[in-house]
Amino acid sequence: MASKTILVAQREYLENVRTKTFWLGILAFPAIFAISIGIAWVMEKTKGTRTYAVLDYSETQVAGTVEKAARAGDFAWSIKRALDDAGIDPASRPELHVLDDLELTPEQEAAARAQIPEQRRLALERLLGSTAKKYVNVPLAELGLAGVPREQQERDLGAMVNDGRLFAYFLFDHDPVAKFEGSLVYVSDNRTDNDLPEWYSNATTRVVRKARIAAAHVDPKTAKDIQESAHFKPRKFDPKTGETSDVKKDEVANKWAPVVFVYLLWIAVFTAAQMLLTNTVEEKSNRIIEVLLSSVSPGQLMSGKIWGIGATGLTIVGSWALCGLIGVKIGTRLVPKIADLNLGDIVSDPLYLASFVGYFLTGYLLFAAVLVAIGSVCNSLKEAQNLLQPVFLLLMIPLFAMVPIVQEPNGTMARVFTYIPIYTPFAMMNRASGPPAAWEYAVTTVLILVSVFVAFKAAGKIFRVGVLMTGKPPKLKEILGWLRAK
Amino acid sequence: MIAGGSCASVLLAPPSPDNLPARAATSAAPRSMEQALTLHGVTKRFGTFTAVDSLSLQIPQGCIYGFLGQNGAGKTTTIRMVMSIFHPDAGTISVLGHSDASEIKDRLGYLPEEKGLYKKMKTAEIVAYFGKLKGMDSSTANDKARALLCRYGLGDWLDKKCETMSKGMGQKVQLLGTIIHEPDLVILDEPFSGLDPVNRDMMRDTILDMKKQGRTVIFSTHVMEQAEQSCDYVMMIHRGKLMFAGSLSEIRKGKDFGIQLDYDGDGARLQGLPGVTRINDSGKHAEIFLRPGTDPQQVLRAVLDRVSVRRFDVREPSLHEIFVRTVEEAEGKHSATGGAH
């Protein structure tokens, strides 16, 4: 009996996995993922230089100081990033305190550079070079607008922005140190890219804040202390030692990992269950079902199809996991900071892996039973699509619940989802970072297995009758009648 | 093992009793039984519709048995019940001595009316797959599938996908998938439909050869000539009820003789012949039925005045005529009773 189920499963599996299109389809997902990241990275890297001009009609003539502050800010950011990449805490280097200043002397810059380890200097210079090129101030003299009346300057600059010669221009008016309102104007045709105005505003804020502190005769150190933001250092408690320790980056990544796993689980269950549906409808429409039913029972045929396509789904998931591991290896080489996240450890975490495989199988079996029953009563894919819509809407809900559940893995919402059988696999995977108590694993395992058994029984009854039906799909009342039949 | 895409020349001979799948020693046992199939009071309903109504039938072993009936008469439902694809609501079925065909599925071969193949599977693979589903071990099924395909002239298609074959080739492959495991009872639902004359002959020869091998073959058909040419026994079902069953001579017994006429000319001129009750005119051939006491020679003379006669023969009515009369009689009764089942 079982061997015929295996024969059917084997055929279903081989039919899928030995085609080139199957492997192209599998590789398409990680490839598209990698290409998307690559495109975003390339676009960021190749983003065109934003050219701007500045008109300074302010009483205090702040534009020059703002420009220097903006450049000093870029330098400080680059130095801090280089130190971060080298694993050095900038706070541990007193020489770098000057980086908060609005202007840096060449000596201060050289001293800061000296703090960077030798092997990272080249990368720092590259970073400084690309940062400097990001935003370029075009002097008015170069634009032929030096000494020209203000109205004409504004008109000509507006025209240059309009025809693309300039990305934007800034105007300082009145007295920004006294009051921002009405003193700062930004003119650009681009309404969506706010990087330049934010960068320039940040520098202006620092300059004006320093001027206001000076005007108020407040000691700069006092002012700095007043402006300091509060920041709670995240630490974790170890019940064994009774002490707390720092939370590492990989631990944070580990807590969020279930979101990625649930998403993959969802795609895998969805893909495999849909393959099963398509396969069932196709076999029914090409009339091979009856030939098969002369050799195997409807139960054997249904089980064989479900297991065969389930194995196909596992192959898909396994291939993605392999691509993920390769991606992490490559990514770690390209971006050293990724190594801190220890993604390789997350991907190979036994709890996550076991949960993923276990919940993929149970989740798939549950939805497969539903979809194979739907497929058996439909004569065409179009008919099946109509019946599928409510099922897919139900399947969408775990996606919306992913983030709230991972933030509170043992909260009320997580628990409610855990005990709704169609969501149990997704919710338990989602809660894996918690992780839930052992008794919850035991109870949900029983719950999902019983649900799968009931779903298989019901699907078997529908499949047996539906698969040989032609013509109009049956009404719900008829299907309920089949379910009640012994 | 036959190499992919080629067949040994010895295997290229046309199908004959000698090169059809040989009976396995294990399948010899049921031959000692008298009946291959027995139905007793079998009824199947779908909701309020009765598809098969108290059908009783006995089919001896080693014969060719024809299931006749109009579309929707209940032939396929009967076959599906025999194959345990459907279960009867009432009555009993015994297949090769077993009350449940699912217990002996591996000894049955079934070619449904709606035939299908896995389009992406290779020809040899799919025939072997059907064999494996019937309990054959993998290597035997693979070897036999290739050998059978070669014998039936499909040696060049062994490793080609089913989707590349013509409809006739596809039907051949389906037939081979049905008989690869050497079944004791073969059930073919409308095996001739959609076949060209060459493949129709191939199908007929295969059926006859299976009989010579000692297998029982049941096939359903609309085409009376095929049943007439090949069947030892026939039954007719109409609106789920059995109309008649037996050997062809038994069925014809007591039926009025008719004139079989091959002619050239305008068939309309045959209408109104004296002493004639009914004419089945096919254009070049006509079957003419006479009133009791009418002299066939007189009718012949009248016919000769109207058309050019190529052949004239007085004999029992054809199965076609019996079929049509039975339907008409049944429909008359059906109308008289208000169409109630």
PDB file of N, CA and C in Angstrom, chain A residues 1 3-5 7-12 15 18-19 279 283 285-298 300-301 305 464-465 468-470, chain B residues 76 79-80 83-87 105-106 108-122 125-126 129-130 132-135 161 174 178 189:
ATOM      1  N   MET A   1       0.841  -1.204   0.000  1.00  0.00           N
ATOM      2  CA  MET A   1       0.000   0.000   0.000  1.00  0.00           C
ATOM      3  C   MET A   1       0.877   1.256   0.000  1.00  0.00           C
ATOM      4  N   SER A   3       3.939   1.492  -0.720  1.00  0.00           N
ATOM      5  CA  SER A   3       4.894   1.617  -1.812  1.00  0.00           C
ATOM      6  C   SER A   3       4.279   2.361  -3.000  1.00  0.00           C
ATOM      7  N   LYS A   4       2.963   2.228  -3.183  1.00  0.00           N
ATOM      8  CA  LYS A   4       2.329   2.961  -4.286  1.00  0.00           C
ATOM      9  C   LYS A   4       2.306   4.456  -3.983  1.00  0.00           C
ATOM     10  N   THR A   5       2.101   4.790  -2.703  1.00  0.00           N
ATOM     11  CA  THR A   5       2.165   6.200  -2.305  1.00  0.00           C
ATOM     12  C   THR A   5       3.565   6.739  -2.602  1.00  0.00           C
ATOM     13  N   LEU A   7       5.659   5.594  -4.805  1.00  0.00           N
ATOM     14  CA  LEU A   7       5.835   5.693  -6.266  1.00  0.00           C
ATOM     15  C   LEU A   7       5.243   6.985  -6.808  1.00  0.00           C
ATOM     16  N   VAL A   8       4.029   7.302  -6.321  1.00  0.00           N
ATOM     17  CA  VAL A   8       3.384   8.544  -6.775  1.00  0.00           C
ATOM     18  C   VAL A   8       4.218   9.740  -6.324  1.00  0.00           C
ATOM     19  N   ALA A   9       4.653   9.702  -5.056  1.00  0.00           N
ATOM     20  CA  ALA A   9       5.441  10.821  -4.515  1.00  0.00           C
ATOM     21  C   ALA A   9       6.742  10.988  -5.299  1.00  0.00           C
ATOM     22  N   GLN A  10       7.375   9.862  -5.585  1.00  0.00           N
ATOM     23  CA  GLN A  10       8.647   9.892  -6.315  1.00  0.00           C
ATOM     24  C   GLN A  10       8.466  10.523  -7.700  1.00  0.00           C
ATOM     25  N   ARG A  11       7.389  10.138  -8.368  1.00  0.00           N
ATOM     26  CA  ARG A  11       7.147  10.685  -9.704  1.00  0.00           C
ATOM     27  C   ARG A  11       6.907  12.195  -9.634  1.00  0.00           C
ATOM     28  N   GLU A  12       6.088  12.602  -8.656  1.00  0.00           N
ATOM     29  CA  GLU A  12       5.795  14.033  -8.513  1.00  0.00           C
ATOM     30  C   GLU A  12       7.085  14.812  -8.260  1.00  0.00           C
ATOM     31  N   GLU A  15       9.428  14.769 -11.354  1.00  0.00           N
ATOM     32  CA  GLU A  15       8.902  15.576 -12.460  1.00  0.00           C
ATOM     33  C   GLU A  15       9.275  17.048 -12.277  1.00  0.00           C
ATOM     34  N   ARG A  18      13.719  17.662 -11.869  1.00  0.00           N
ATOM     35  CA  ARG A  18      14.660  17.405 -12.963  1.00  0.00           C
ATOM     36  C   ARG A  18      14.461  18.352 -14.148  1.00  0.00           C
ATOM     37  N   THR A  19      13.657  19.371 -13.953  1.00  0.00           N
ATOM     38  CA  THR A  19      13.523  20.341 -15.045  1.00  0.00           C
ATOM     39  C   THR A  19      14.416  21.557 -14.779  1.00  0.00           C
ATOM     40  N   ASN A 279      -0.911  21.246  -9.883  1.00  0.00           N
ATOM     41  CA  ASN A 279      -0.697  19.873 -10.318  1.00  0.00           C
ATOM     42  C   ASN A 279      -2.002  19.068 -10.300  1.00  0.00           C
ATOM     43  N   GLU A 283      -3.813  17.557 -13.603  1.00  0.00           N
ATOM     44  CA  GLU A 283      -4.028  16.114 -13.769  1.00  0.00           C
ATOM     45  C   GLU A 283      -5.491  15.799 -13.969  1.00  0.00           C
ATOM     46  N   SER A 285      -7.660  17.878 -15.304  1.00  0.00           N
ATOM     47  CA  SER A 285      -8.103  18.355 -16.611  1.00  0.00           C
ATOM     48  C   SER A 285      -7.493  17.533 -17.753  1.00  0.00           C
ATOM     49  N   ASN A 286      -6.301  16.945 -17.559  1.00  0.00           N
ATOM     50  CA  ASN A 286      -5.779  16.125 -18.663  1.00  0.00           C
ATOM     51  C   ASN A 286      -6.175  14.650 -18.533  1.00  0.00           C
ATOM     52  N   ARG A 287      -7.101  14.373 -17.608  1.00  0.00           N
ATOM     53  CA  ARG A 287      -7.796  13.075 -17.531  1.00  0.00           C
ATOM     54  C   ARG A 287      -6.902  11.889 -17.174  1.00  0.00           C
ATOM     55  N   ILE A 288      -5.797  12.165 -16.501  1.00  0.00           N
ATOM     56  CA  ILE A 288      -4.950  11.016 -16.153  1.00  0.00           C
ATOM     57  C   ILE A 288      -5.366  10.407 -14.818  1.00  0.00           C
ATOM     58  N   ILE A 289      -6.144  11.177 -14.075  1.00  0.00           N
ATOM     59  CA  ILE A 289      -6.536  10.744 -12.726  1.00  0.00           C
ATOM     60  C   ILE A 289      -7.186   9.364 -12.740  1.00  0.00           C
ATOM     61  N   GLU A 290      -8.083   9.154 -13.710  1.00  0.00           N
ATOM     62  CA  GLU A 290      -8.829   7.895 -13.703  1.00  0.00           C
ATOM     63  C   GLU A 290      -7.919   6.706 -13.991  1.00  0.00           C
ATOM     64  N   VAL A 291      -6.917   6.938 -14.837  1.00  0.00           N
ATOM     65  CA  VAL A 291      -5.956   5.856 -15.107  1.00  0.00           C
ATOM     66  C   VAL A 291      -5.250   5.499 -13.806  1.00  0.00           C
ATOM     67  N   LEU A 292      -4.851   6.553 -13.070  1.00  0.00           N
ATOM     68  CA  LEU A 292      -4.120   6.307 -11.825  1.00  0.00           C
ATOM     69  C   LEU A 292      -5.013   5.612 -10.804  1.00  0.00           C
ATOM     70  N   LEU A 293      -6.296   6.021 -10.777  1.00  0.00           N
ATOM     71  CA  LEU A 293      -7.197   5.441  -9.779  1.00  0.00           C
ATOM     72  C   LEU A 293      -7.508   3.970 -10.053  1.00  0.00           C
ATOM     73  N   SER A 294      -7.158   3.505 -11.248  1.00  0.00           N
ATOM     74  CA  SER A 294      -7.351   2.077 -11.496  1.00  0.00           C
ATOM     75  C   SER A 294      -6.198   1.277 -10.888  1.00  0.00           C
ATOM     76  N   SER A 295      -5.155   1.986 -10.467  1.00  0.00           N
ATOM     77  CA  SER A 295      -4.000   1.299  -9.884  1.00  0.00           C
ATOM     78  C   SER A 295      -3.794   1.628  -8.412  1.00  0.00           C
ATOM     79  N   VAL A 296      -4.169   2.844  -8.027  1.00  0.00           N
ATOM     80  CA  VAL A 296      -3.975   3.247  -6.627  1.00  0.00           C
ATOM     81  C   VAL A 296      -5.295   3.765  -6.077  1.00  0.00           C
ATOM     82  N   SER A 297      -5.407   3.776  -4.757  1.00  0.00           N
ATOM     83  CA  SER A 297      -6.634   4.300  -4.160  1.00  0.00           C
ATOM     84  C   SER A 297      -6.562   5.830  -4.150  1.00  0.00           C
ATOM     85  N   PRO A 298      -7.709   6.508  -4.038  1.00  0.00           N
ATOM     86  CA  PRO A 298      -7.667   7.972  -3.980  1.00  0.00           C
ATOM     87  C   PRO A 298      -6.785   8.473  -2.838  1.00  0.00           C
ATOM     88  N   GLN A 300      -4.131   6.976  -1.538  1.00  0.00           N
ATOM     89  CA  GLN A 300      -2.718   6.807  -1.908  1.00  0.00           C
ATOM     90  C   GLN A 300      -2.285   7.881  -2.895  1.00  0.00           C
ATOM     91  N   LEU A 301      -3.183   8.161  -3.842  1.00  0.00           N
ATOM     92  CA  LEU A 301      -2.853   9.171  -4.857  1.00  0.00           C
ATOM     93  C   LEU A 301      -2.678  10.540  -4.207  1.00  0.00           C
ATOM     94  N   LYS A 305       0.875  12.585  -3.847  1.00  0.00           N
ATOM     95  CA  LYS A 305       1.046  13.922  -4.434  1.00  0.00           C
ATOM     96  C   LYS A 305       1.522  14.894  -3.354  1.00  0.00           C
ATOM     97  N   ARG A 464     -11.782  12.124  -3.174  1.00  0.00           N
ATOM     98  CA  ARG A 464     -12.274  10.868  -3.738  1.00  0.00           C
ATOM     99  C   ARG A 464     -13.421  11.113  -4.726  1.00  0.00           C
ATOM    100  N   VAL A 465     -14.317  12.034  -4.345  1.00  0.00           N
ATOM    101  CA  VAL A 465     -15.479  12.300  -5.202  1.00  0.00           C
ATOM    102  C   VAL A 465     -15.144  13.379  -6.236  1.00  0.00           C
ATOM    103  N   LEU A 468     -13.099  12.977  -9.797  1.00  0.00           N
ATOM    104  CA  LEU A 468     -13.699  12.369 -10.994  1.00  0.00           C
ATOM    105  C   LEU A 468     -14.873  13.182 -11.525  1.00  0.00           C
ATOM    106  N   MET A 469     -15.162  14.295 -10.856  1.00  0.00           N
ATOM    107  CA  MET A 469     -16.294  15.119 -11.303  1.00  0.00           C
ATOM    108  C   MET A 469     -15.890  16.022 -12.448  1.00  0.00           C
ATOM    109  N   THR A 470     -16.792  16.192 -13.380  1.00  0.00           N
ATOM    110  CA  THR A 470     -16.549  17.171 -14.443  1.00  0.00           C
ATOM    111  C   THR A 470     -17.739  18.127 -14.451  1.00  0.00           C
TER     112      THR A 470
ATOM    113  N   THR B  76     -19.961   3.672 -18.356  1.00  0.00           N
ATOM    114  CA  THR B  76     -18.749   4.082 -17.639  1.00  0.00           C
ATOM    115  C   THR B  76     -18.938   3.953 -16.130  1.00  0.00           C
ATOM    116  N   ILE B  79     -18.450   0.403 -15.281  1.00  0.00           N
ATOM    117  CA  ILE B  79     -17.020   0.059 -15.329  1.00  0.00           C
ATOM    118  C   ILE B  79     -16.292   0.612 -14.099  1.00  0.00           C
ATOM    119  N   ARG B  80     -16.644   1.837 -13.745  1.00  0.00           N
ATOM    120  CA  ARG B  80     -15.978   2.437 -12.574  1.00  0.00           C
ATOM    121  C   ARG B  80     -16.313   1.667 -11.294  1.00  0.00           C
ATOM    122  N   MET B  83     -14.216  -1.359 -11.243  1.00  0.00           N
ATOM    123  CA  MET B  83     -12.833  -1.035 -10.880  1.00  0.00           C
ATOM    124  C   MET B  83     -12.703  -0.507  -9.450  1.00  0.00           C
ATOM    125  N   SER B  84     -13.833  -0.477  -8.720  1.00  0.00           N
ATOM    126  CA  SER B  84     -13.837   0.044  -7.340  1.00  0.00           C
ATOM    127  C   SER B  84     -13.465   1.522  -7.277  1.00  0.00           C
ATOM    128  N   ILE B  85     -13.630   2.229  -8.389  1.00  0.00           N
ATOM    129  CA  ILE B  85     -13.429   3.685  -8.345  1.00  0.00           C
ATOM    130  C   ILE B  85     -14.682   4.301  -7.726  1.00  0.00           C
ATOM    131  N   PHE B  86     -15.841   3.774  -8.085  1.00  0.00           N
ATOM    132  CA  PHE B  86     -17.100   4.097  -7.415  1.00  0.00           C
ATOM    133  C   PHE B  86     -17.541   2.857  -6.651  1.00  0.00           C
ATOM    134  N   HIS B  87     -18.319   3.093  -5.620  1.00  0.00           N
ATOM    135  CA  HIS B  87     -18.886   1.956  -4.878  1.00  0.00           C
ATOM    136  C   HIS B  87     -20.386   1.920  -5.125  1.00  0.00           C
ATOM    137  N   LYS B 105      -6.313  -5.048  -7.795  1.00  0.00           N
ATOM    138  CA  LYS B 105      -6.076  -4.028  -8.831  1.00  0.00           C
ATOM    139  C   LYS B 105      -4.922  -4.412  -9.753  1.00  0.00           C
ATOM    140  N   ASP B 106      -3.952  -5.083  -9.184  1.00  0.00           N
ATOM    141  CA  ASP B 106      -2.768  -5.417  -9.979  1.00  0.00           C
ATOM    142  C   ASP B 106      -3.053  -6.482 -11.038  1.00  0.00           C
ATOM    143  N   LEU B 108      -5.845  -6.316 -12.831  1.00  0.00           N
ATOM    144  CA  LEU B 108      -6.784  -5.686 -13.764  1.00  0.00           C
ATOM    145  C   LEU B 108      -6.060  -4.655 -14.615  1.00  0.00           C
ATOM    146  N   GLY B 109      -6.517  -4.496 -15.829  1.00  0.00           N
ATOM    147  CA  GLY B 109      -6.004  -3.430 -16.679  1.00  0.00           C
ATOM    148  C   GLY B 109      -7.178  -2.568 -17.087  1.00  0.00           C
ATOM    149  N   TYR B 110      -7.013  -1.264 -16.967  1.00  0.00           N
ATOM    150  CA  TYR B 110      -8.156  -0.388 -17.237  1.00  0.00           C
ATOM    151  C   TYR B 110      -7.715   0.793 -18.090  1.00  0.00           C
ATOM    152  N   LEU B 111      -8.391   0.969 -19.196  1.00  0.00           N
ATOM    153  CA  LEU B 111      -8.146   2.127 -20.056  1.00  0.00           C
ATOM    154  C   LEU B 111      -9.429   2.949 -20.082  1.00  0.00           C
ATOM    155  N   PRO B 112      -9.448   4.060 -19.350  1.00  0.00           N
ATOM    156  CA  PRO B 112     -10.691   4.830 -19.290  1.00  0.00           C
ATOM    157  C   PRO B 112     -10.999   5.544 -20.607  1.00  0.00           C
ATOM    158  N   GLU B 113     -12.225   6.002 -20.704  1.00  0.00           N
ATOM    159  CA  GLU B 113     -12.638   6.717 -21.918  1.00  0.00           C
ATOM    160  C   GLU B 113     -11.858   8.022 -22.052  1.00  0.00           C
ATOM    161  N   GLU B 114     -11.774   8.741 -20.946  1.00  0.00           N
ATOM    162  CA  GLU B 114     -11.009   9.987 -20.943  1.00  0.00           C
ATOM    163  C   GLU B 114      -9.569   9.629 -20.669  1.00  0.00           C
ATOM    164  N   LYS B 115      -8.779   9.556 -21.732  1.00  0.00           N
ATOM    165  CA  LYS B 115      -7.409   9.075 -21.579  1.00  0.00           C
ATOM    166  C   LYS B 115      -6.456  10.248 -21.415  1.00  0.00           C
ATOM    167  N   GLY B 116      -5.474  10.076 -20.564  1.00  0.00           N
ATOM    168  CA  GLY B 116      -4.502  11.156 -20.372  1.00  0.00           C
ATOM    169  C   GLY B 116      -3.125  10.589 -20.104  1.00  0.00           C
ATOM    170  N   LEU B 117      -2.127  11.416 -20.367  1.00  0.00           N
ATOM    171  CA  LEU B 117      -0.743  11.027 -20.090  1.00  0.00           C
ATOM    172  C   LEU B 117      -0.053  12.209 -19.420  1.00  0.00           C
ATOM    173  N   TYR B 118       1.022  11.943 -18.718  1.00  0.00           N
ATOM    174  CA  TYR B 118       1.844  13.038 -18.204  1.00  0.00           C
ATOM    175  C   TYR B 118       2.659  13.562 -19.377  1.00  0.00           C
ATOM    176  N   LYS B 119       2.338  14.788 -19.778  1.00  0.00           N
ATOM    177  CA  LYS B 119       2.945  15.311 -21.006  1.00  0.00           C
ATOM    178  C   LYS B 119       4.462  15.409 -20.930  1.00  0.00           C
ATOM    179  N   LYS B 120       4.981  15.675 -19.736  1.00  0.00           N
ATOM    180  CA  LYS B 120       6.428  15.904 -19.607  1.00  0.00           C
ATOM    181  C   LYS B 120       7.214  14.609 -19.400  1.00  0.00           C
ATOM    182  N   MET B 121       6.487  13.508 -19.212  1.00  0.00           N
ATOM    183  CA  MET B 121       7.206  12.245 -18.992  1.00  0.00           C
ATOM    184  C   MET B 121       7.603  11.622 -20.321  1.00  0.00           C
ATOM    185  N   LYS B 122       8.699  10.870 -20.284  1.00  0.00           N
ATOM    186  CA  LYS B 122       9.117  10.189 -21.508  1.00  0.00           C
ATOM    187  C   LYS B 122       8.241   8.958 -21.708  1.00  0.00           C
ATOM    188  N   GLU B 125       9.180   5.841 -19.874  1.00  0.00           N
ATOM    189  CA  GLU B 125       9.032   6.049 -18.434  1.00  0.00           C
ATOM    190  C   GLU B 125       7.579   5.901 -17.991  1.00  0.00           C
ATOM    191  N   ILE B 126       6.681   6.468 -18.777  1.00  0.00           N
ATOM    192  CA  ILE B 126       5.283   6.454 -18.331  1.00  0.00           C
ATOM    193  C   ILE B 126       4.691   5.046 -18.424  1.00  0.00           C
ATOM    194  N   TYR B 129       6.031   3.328 -15.542  1.00  0.00           N
ATOM    195  CA  TYR B 129       5.403   3.851 -14.316  1.00  0.00           C
ATOM    196  C   TYR B 129       4.062   3.163 -14.055  1.00  0.00           C
ATOM    197  N   PHE B 130       3.264   3.004 -15.119  1.00  0.00           N
ATOM    198  CA  PHE B 130       1.981   2.317 -14.948  1.00  0.00           C
ATOM    199  C   PHE B 130       2.217   0.863 -14.506  1.00  0.00           C
ATOM    200  N   LYS B 132       4.788  -0.211 -12.755  1.00  0.00           N
ATOM    201  CA  LYS B 132       5.223  -0.195 -11.348  1.00  0.00           C
ATOM    202  C   LYS B 132       4.029   0.011 -10.421  1.00  0.00           C
ATOM    203  N   LEU B 133       3.109   0.870 -10.850  1.00  0.00           N
ATOM    204  CA  LEU B 133       1.915   1.087 -10.021  1.00  0.00           C
ATOM    205  C   LEU B 133       1.091  -0.201  -9.906  1.00  0.00           C
ATOM    206  N   LYS B 134       1.282  -1.095 -10.852  1.00  0.00           N
ATOM    207  CA  LYS B 134       0.567  -2.378 -10.812  1.00  0.00           C
ATOM    208  C   LYS B 134       1.406  -3.461 -10.157  1.00  0.00           C
ATOM    209  N   GLY B 135       2.447  -3.056  -9.488  1.00  0.00           N
ATOM    210  CA  GLY B 135       3.206  -4.005  -8.682  1.00  0.00           C
ATOM    211  C   GLY B 135       4.425  -4.601  -9.357  1.00  0.00           C
ATOM    212  N   LYS B 161       9.321  12.903 -25.026  1.00  0.00           N
ATOM    213  CA  LYS B 161       8.238  13.250 -24.106  1.00  0.00           C
ATOM    214  C   LYS B 161       6.880  12.993 -24.755  1.00  0.00           C
ATOM    215  N   GLN B 174      -1.019   4.597 -24.073  1.00  0.00           N
ATOM    216  CA  GLN B 174      -1.966   4.357 -22.988  1.00  0.00           C
ATOM    217  C   GLN B 174      -2.377   2.885 -22.938  1.00  0.00           C
ATOM    218  N   THR B 178      -1.735  -0.033 -20.040  1.00  0.00           N
ATOM    219  CA  THR B 178      -2.841  -0.815 -19.470  1.00  0.00           C
ATOM    220  C   THR B 178      -2.513  -2.305 -19.422  1.00  0.00           C
ATOM    221  N   ASP B 189     -12.598   1.306 -21.943  1.00  0.00           N
ATOM    222  CA  ASP B 189     -13.790   2.141 -22.088  1.00  0.00           C
ATOM    223  C   ASP B 189     -13.664   2.960 -23.380  1.00  0.00           C
TER     224      ASP B 189
END
